[in-house]
């Protein structure tokens, strides 16, 4: 492993000796390391089980957030496909985390500014990943069609294959899909989305400034990002106040929020199991009950 890292560092222009290497937190999917050489500090992710293009997708997402969305992210230094005796690898700048909590107001403004970057189409030119699961990004000018066919239905298919979709759950899901335009037919602009915006995917640098990490980018309704921030918590009232001051929300967000949270709950159902089933059912029954 150390040899693989040394080889990769040489390819990005750091041939100096590795002085320190230690495992650090980097999510449940990858093996992550802090690496210090004579000249630099690096954050390195490795994965011998990653799907084709896994780290390439993350690198693309980080670069989009930085260059198009004007967000602070770790700078991508190198990305390597899996080869014989060498796992797939992503090399990022090392960002020293500060002792102070992140400035949530600044985070809110940064996300709002990121959402100001828009596209004619929902989706992205390339498919990518959300967590360890594939995320389909087939571009579409029709938001309802895109969200149904590229977000909800692929996750429902995975859930059915895993045995998480019983008759009642599938029946409610199909009804929600059939009338999806009732819930999200408001014609949103297609904003640049982080795509996996929960409290574990931002950090605070030494100055307390926010840094976004681990994106699953695409263009879509900005409310999808915001809905996920509210699903598991971790974002302060100041975050939302700063966001809304920069970019007020459209009327009806509260009613649409659960349908956007459904996507992430289906993902959690597929990764972690039936413990998320009741939450999926609650949202499905909420919308199906309105028909």
Coordinates of C-alpha atoms in Angstrom, one line a residue:
X1 CA 0.0 0.0 0.0
X2 CA 2.7 2.5 0.9
X3 CA 4.5 1.6 -2.3
X4 CA 1.3 2.3 -4.3
X5 CA 1.0 5.7 -2.6
X6 CA 4.6 6.6 -3.2
X7 CA 4.3 5.7 -6.9
X8 CA 1.2 7.8 -7.2
X9 CA 2.8 10.8 -5.5
X10 CA 5.8 10.6 -7.8
X11 CA 3.4 10.8 -10.7
X12 CA 1.9 14.1 -9.4
X13 CA 5.3 15.6 -8.8
X14 CA 6.2 14.7 -5.2
X15 CA 9.0 12.2 -5.3
X16 CA 10.1 13.0 -1.7
X17 CA 10.1 10.3 1.0
X18 CA 7.0 9.5 3.0
X19 CA 7.7 10.6 6.5
X20 CA 4.3 9.9 8.1
X21 CA 1.2 7.9 7.1
X22 CA -1.8 7.2 9.2
X23 CA -5.4 6.1 8.8
X24 CA -8.0 8.9 9.1
X25 CA -11.7 9.1 9.0
X26 CA -13.0 9.3 5.4
X27 CA -16.4 7.7 5.4
X28 CA -17.5 4.1 5.3
X29 CA -16.6 3.4 1.6
X30 CA -13.0 4.2 1.3
X31 CA -9.7 3.6 3.1
X32 CA -8.4 7.1 3.8
X33 CA -5.0 8.3 4.9
X34 CA -3.1 11.4 6.0
X35 CA 0.3 11.3 4.3
X36 CA 3.2 13.6 5.0
X37 CA 6.3 13.7 2.8
X38 CA 9.4 15.9 3.0
X39 CA 7.6 18.5 1.0
X40 CA 3.8 18.2 1.3
X41 CA 0.8 16.9 3.2
X42 CA -1.8 14.9 1.4
X43 CA -5.3 13.4 1.9
X44 CA -5.5 10.1 0.1
X45 CA -8.5 7.9 -0.6
X46 CA -8.0 4.3 -1.7
X47 CA -10.6 1.7 -2.8
X48 CA -10.1 -1.7 -4.3
X49 CA -13.8 -2.3 -4.6
X50 CA -14.8 1.0 -6.3
X51 CA -16.9 0.9 -9.4
X52 CA -15.5 2.0 -12.7
X53 CA -14.9 5.8 -12.7
X54 CA -15.6 6.1 -9.0
X55 CA -12.9 8.5 -8.0
X56 CA -12.9 10.2 -11.5
X57 CA -16.5 11.1 -10.7
X58 CA -15.6 12.6 -7.3
X59 CA -12.8 14.6 -8.8
X60 CA -15.1 16.0 -11.5
X61 CA -17.6 16.9 -8.9
X62 CA -15.1 18.7 -6.7
X63 CA -13.8 20.6 -9.7
X64 CA -17.3 21.6 -10.7
X65 CA -18.1 22.9 -7.3
X66 CA -14.9 24.9 -7.2
X67 CA -14.8 26.3 -10.8
X68 CA -18.5 26.7 -11.5
X69 CA -20.1 26.9 -8.1
X70 CA -17.3 29.0 -6.5
X71 CA -17.3 26.7 -3.4
X72 CA -14.4 25.9 -1.2
X73 CA -13.4 22.3 -1.7
X74 CA -10.2 20.3 -1.3
X75 CA -8.0 20.7 -4.4
X76 CA -7.8 17.6 -6.6
X77 CA -4.1 16.7 -7.1
X78 CA -4.4 13.3 -8.7
X79 CA -6.8 10.5 -9.6
X80 CA -5.8 7.0 -10.5
X81 CA -7.8 4.0 -11.8
X82 CA -7.3 0.6 -10.3
X83 CA -4.5 -1.3 -11.9
X84 CA -2.7 -4.6 -11.1
X85 CA -1.4 -4.4 -7.6
X86 CA -2.6 -0.8 -7.3
X87 CA -6.0 0.2 -5.9
X88 CA -8.0 3.1 -7.3
X89 CA -6.8 6.3 -5.6
X90 CA -7.7 9.9 -5.2
X91 CA -5.2 12.4 -3.9
X92 CA -6.4 15.7 -2.5
X93 CA -4.8 18.6 -0.7
X94 CA -4.7 18.1 3.1
X95 CA -7.0 20.6 4.9
X96 CA -6.2 20.9 8.6
X97 CA -9.5 21.0 10.5
X98 CA -9.9 23.9 12.9
X99 CA -10.9 23.6 16.5
X100 CA -13.8 26.0 16.1
X101 CA -17.1 24.8 14.6
X102 CA -17.8 25.8 11.0
X103 CA -19.2 29.2 10.4
X104 CA -22.7 28.1 9.4
X105 CA -23.8 31.5 8.1
X106 CA -20.9 31.5 5.7
X107 CA -21.7 27.9 4.8
X108 CA -25.3 29.0 4.0
X109 CA -24.1 31.8 1.7
X110 CA -21.6 29.5 0.0
X111 CA -24.3 26.9 -0.8
X112 CA -26.7 29.6 -2.0
X113 CA -23.9 31.0 -4.3
X114 CA -23.2 27.5 -5.6
X115 CA -26.9 27.1 -6.4
X116 CA -26.8 30.3 -8.6
X117 CA -24.8 28.3 -11.1
X118 CA -27.4 26.9 -13.5
X119 CA -27.8 24.7 -16.6
X120 CA -30.4 24.3 -19.3
X121 CA -30.7 20.6 -18.4
X122 CA -31.2 18.7 -15.3
X123 CA -28.5 16.0 -14.8
X124 CA -25.0 15.9 -16.0
X125 CA -23.0 14.7 -19.0
X126 CA -21.7 11.8 -17.0
X127 CA -23.2 9.4 -14.5
X128 CA -21.6 9.3 -11.1
X129 CA -22.1 7.9 -7.6
X130 CA -24.0 8.9 -4.5
X131 CA -22.2 7.0 -1.7
X132 CA -21.4 3.7 -3.2
X133 CA -24.5 3.5 -5.4
X134 CA -24.6 4.6 -9.0
X135 CA -26.4 7.9 -9.8
X136 CA -27.9 8.2 -13.3
X137 CA -27.6 11.7 -14.7
X138 CA -29.2 11.4 -18.2
X139 CA -29.8 15.1 -19.1
X140 CA -33.4 16.2 -19.5
X141 CA -35.2 19.6 -19.7
X142 CA -38.2 18.0 -18.0
X143 CA -37.6 18.0 -14.2
X144 CA -40.5 15.7 -13.3
X145 CA -39.4 13.1 -15.8
X146 CA -35.7 13.5 -14.8
X147 CA -36.4 13.1 -11.1
X148 CA -38.7 10.1 -11.5
X149 CA -36.5 8.2 -14.1
X150 CA -33.1 9.1 -12.8
X151 CA -33.5 9.4 -9.1
X152 CA -36.5 7.6 -7.6
X153 CA -37.0 4.7 -10.0
X154 CA -33.4 3.5 -10.1
X155 CA -33.3 3.4 -6.3
X156 CA -36.6 1.6 -6.1
X157 CA -35.3 -1.0 -8.6
X158 CA -32.3 -1.6 -6.3
X159 CA -34.6 -1.8 -3.3
X160 CA -36.8 -4.4 -5.0
X161 CA -33.7 -6.5 -6.0
X162 CA -32.6 -6.4 -2.4
X163 CA -36.0 -7.4 -1.1
X164 CA -36.9 -4.1 0.5
X165 CA -40.0 -3.4 -1.7
X166 CA -43.0 -5.4 -0.5
X167 CA -46.4 -5.2 -2.3
X168 CA -47.8 -2.3 -0.3
X169 CA -44.6 -0.2 -0.5
X170 CA -44.3 -0.8 -4.2
X171 CA -47.9 0.0 -4.8
X172 CA -47.6 3.3 -2.9
X173 CA -44.4 4.1 -4.7
X174 CA -45.9 3.5 -8.1
X175 CA -48.8 5.8 -7.3
X176 CA -46.5 8.6 -6.2
X177 CA -44.5 8.2 -9.4
X178 CA -47.7 8.3 -11.5
X179 CA -48.7 11.7 -10.1
X180 CA -45.2 13.1 -9.5
X181 CA -46.0 16.2 -11.5
X182 CA -48.5 17.2 -8.8
X183 CA -45.7 17.5 -6.2
X184 CA -42.7 18.8 -8.2
X185 CA -44.2 20.3 -11.3
X186 CA -43.3 23.9 -10.3
X187 CA -40.7 24.3 -13.1
X188 CA -37.6 25.0 -11.1
X189 CA -34.3 26.3 -12.5
X190 CA -31.6 23.7 -12.7
X191 CA -28.9 24.6 -10.1
X192 CA -25.6 23.1 -9.5
X193 CA -26.2 20.7 -6.6
X194 CA -23.7 19.2 -4.2
X195 CA -25.9 16.1 -4.2
X196 CA -25.0 14.6 -0.9
X197 CA -25.3 17.6 1.4
X198 CA -25.4 16.3 5.0
X199 CA -23.5 17.4 8.0
X200 CA -20.7 14.8 7.4
X201 CA -19.9 16.3 4.1
X202 CA -18.6 19.7 5.2
X203 CA -15.7 20.6 7.5
X204 CA -14.1 23.6 9.0
X205 CA -10.6 24.8 8.2
X206 CA -8.3 26.4 10.7
X207 CA -10.0 29.8 10.1
X208 CA -13.4 28.3 10.7
X209 CA -14.3 28.6 7.0
X210 CA -16.5 25.9 5.5
X211 CA -15.2 23.3 3.1
X212 CA -17.4 21.0 1.1
X213 CA -16.4 17.4 0.5
X214 CA -17.7 14.1 -1.0
X215 CA -20.1 15.5 -3.6
X216 CA -22.5 13.7 -5.9
X217 CA -23.0 16.6 -8.3
X218 CA -25.6 17.2 -10.9
X219 CA -27.9 20.0 -11.9
X220 CA -31.4 20.0 -10.5
X221 CA -33.9 21.7 -8.1
X222 CA -31.8 23.4 -5.4
X223 CA -34.6 22.4 -3.0
X224 CA -33.2 18.8 -3.2
X225 CA -30.0 19.8 -1.6
X226 CA -31.8 21.8 1.1
X227 CA -34.3 19.0 1.8
X228 CA -31.4 16.6 2.6
X229 CA -29.8 19.1 5.0
X230 CA -33.0 18.9 7.0
X231 CA -33.3 15.2 7.0
X232 CA -30.7 14.3 9.6
X233 CA -29.9 17.7 11.1
X234 CA -26.5 19.3 11.7
X235 CA -27.3 22.6 10.1
X236 CA -28.0 25.6 12.3
X237 CA -30.8 28.2 12.0
X238 CA -28.1 30.6 10.9
X239 CA -27.3 28.4 7.9
X240 CA -30.9 28.7 6.6
X241 CA -31.3 32.3 7.5
X242 CA -28.1 33.2 5.5
X243 CA -29.1 31.0 2.6
X244 CA -32.6 32.6 2.4
X245 CA -31.2 36.1 2.7
X246 CA -28.9 35.4 -0.3
X247 CA -31.5 33.4 -2.2
X248 CA -35.1 33.3 -0.9
X249 CA -37.0 30.0 -1.3
X250 CA -40.0 29.6 -3.6
X251 CA -43.5 29.1 -2.2
X252 CA -44.4 25.5 -1.6
X253 CA -41.0 24.2 -0.5
X254 CA -42.3 22.7 2.7
X255 CA -44.8 20.6 0.7
X256 CA -42.1 19.4 -1.7
X257 CA -39.4 18.7 0.8
X258 CA -40.5 15.1 1.7
X259 CA -40.5 14.0 -2.0
X260 CA -36.8 15.1 -2.2
X261 CA -36.0 13.5 1.1
X262 CA -37.4 10.2 -0.3
X263 CA -34.5 9.9 -2.7
X264 CA -32.0 9.9 0.1
X265 CA -34.1 7.6 2.3
X266 CA -34.2 5.1 -0.5
X267 CA -30.4 5.3 -0.8
X268 CA -30.1 4.7 3.0
X269 CA -32.6 1.8 2.7
X270 CA -30.4 0.2 0.0
X271 CA -27.2 0.7 1.8
X272 CA -28.2 0.2 5.5
X273 CA -31.3 -1.9 5.3
X274 CA -34.9 -2.0 6.5
X275 CA -34.2 0.3 9.5
X276 CA -35.0 3.1 7.0
X277 CA -38.1 1.3 5.7
X278 CA -40.6 3.1 8.0
X279 CA -39.3 6.5 7.0
X280 CA -39.7 5.6 3.3
X281 CA -43.3 4.4 4.0
X282 CA -44.1 7.5 5.9
X283 CA -43.3 9.7 2.9
X284 CA -45.0 7.4 0.4
X285 CA -48.1 7.2 2.5
X286 CA -48.1 11.0 2.9
X287 CA -48.2 11.7 -0.8
X288 CA -50.3 8.6 -1.8
X289 CA -52.9 9.6 0.8
X290 CA -53.4 12.9 -0.9
X291 CA -54.6 11.3 -4.2

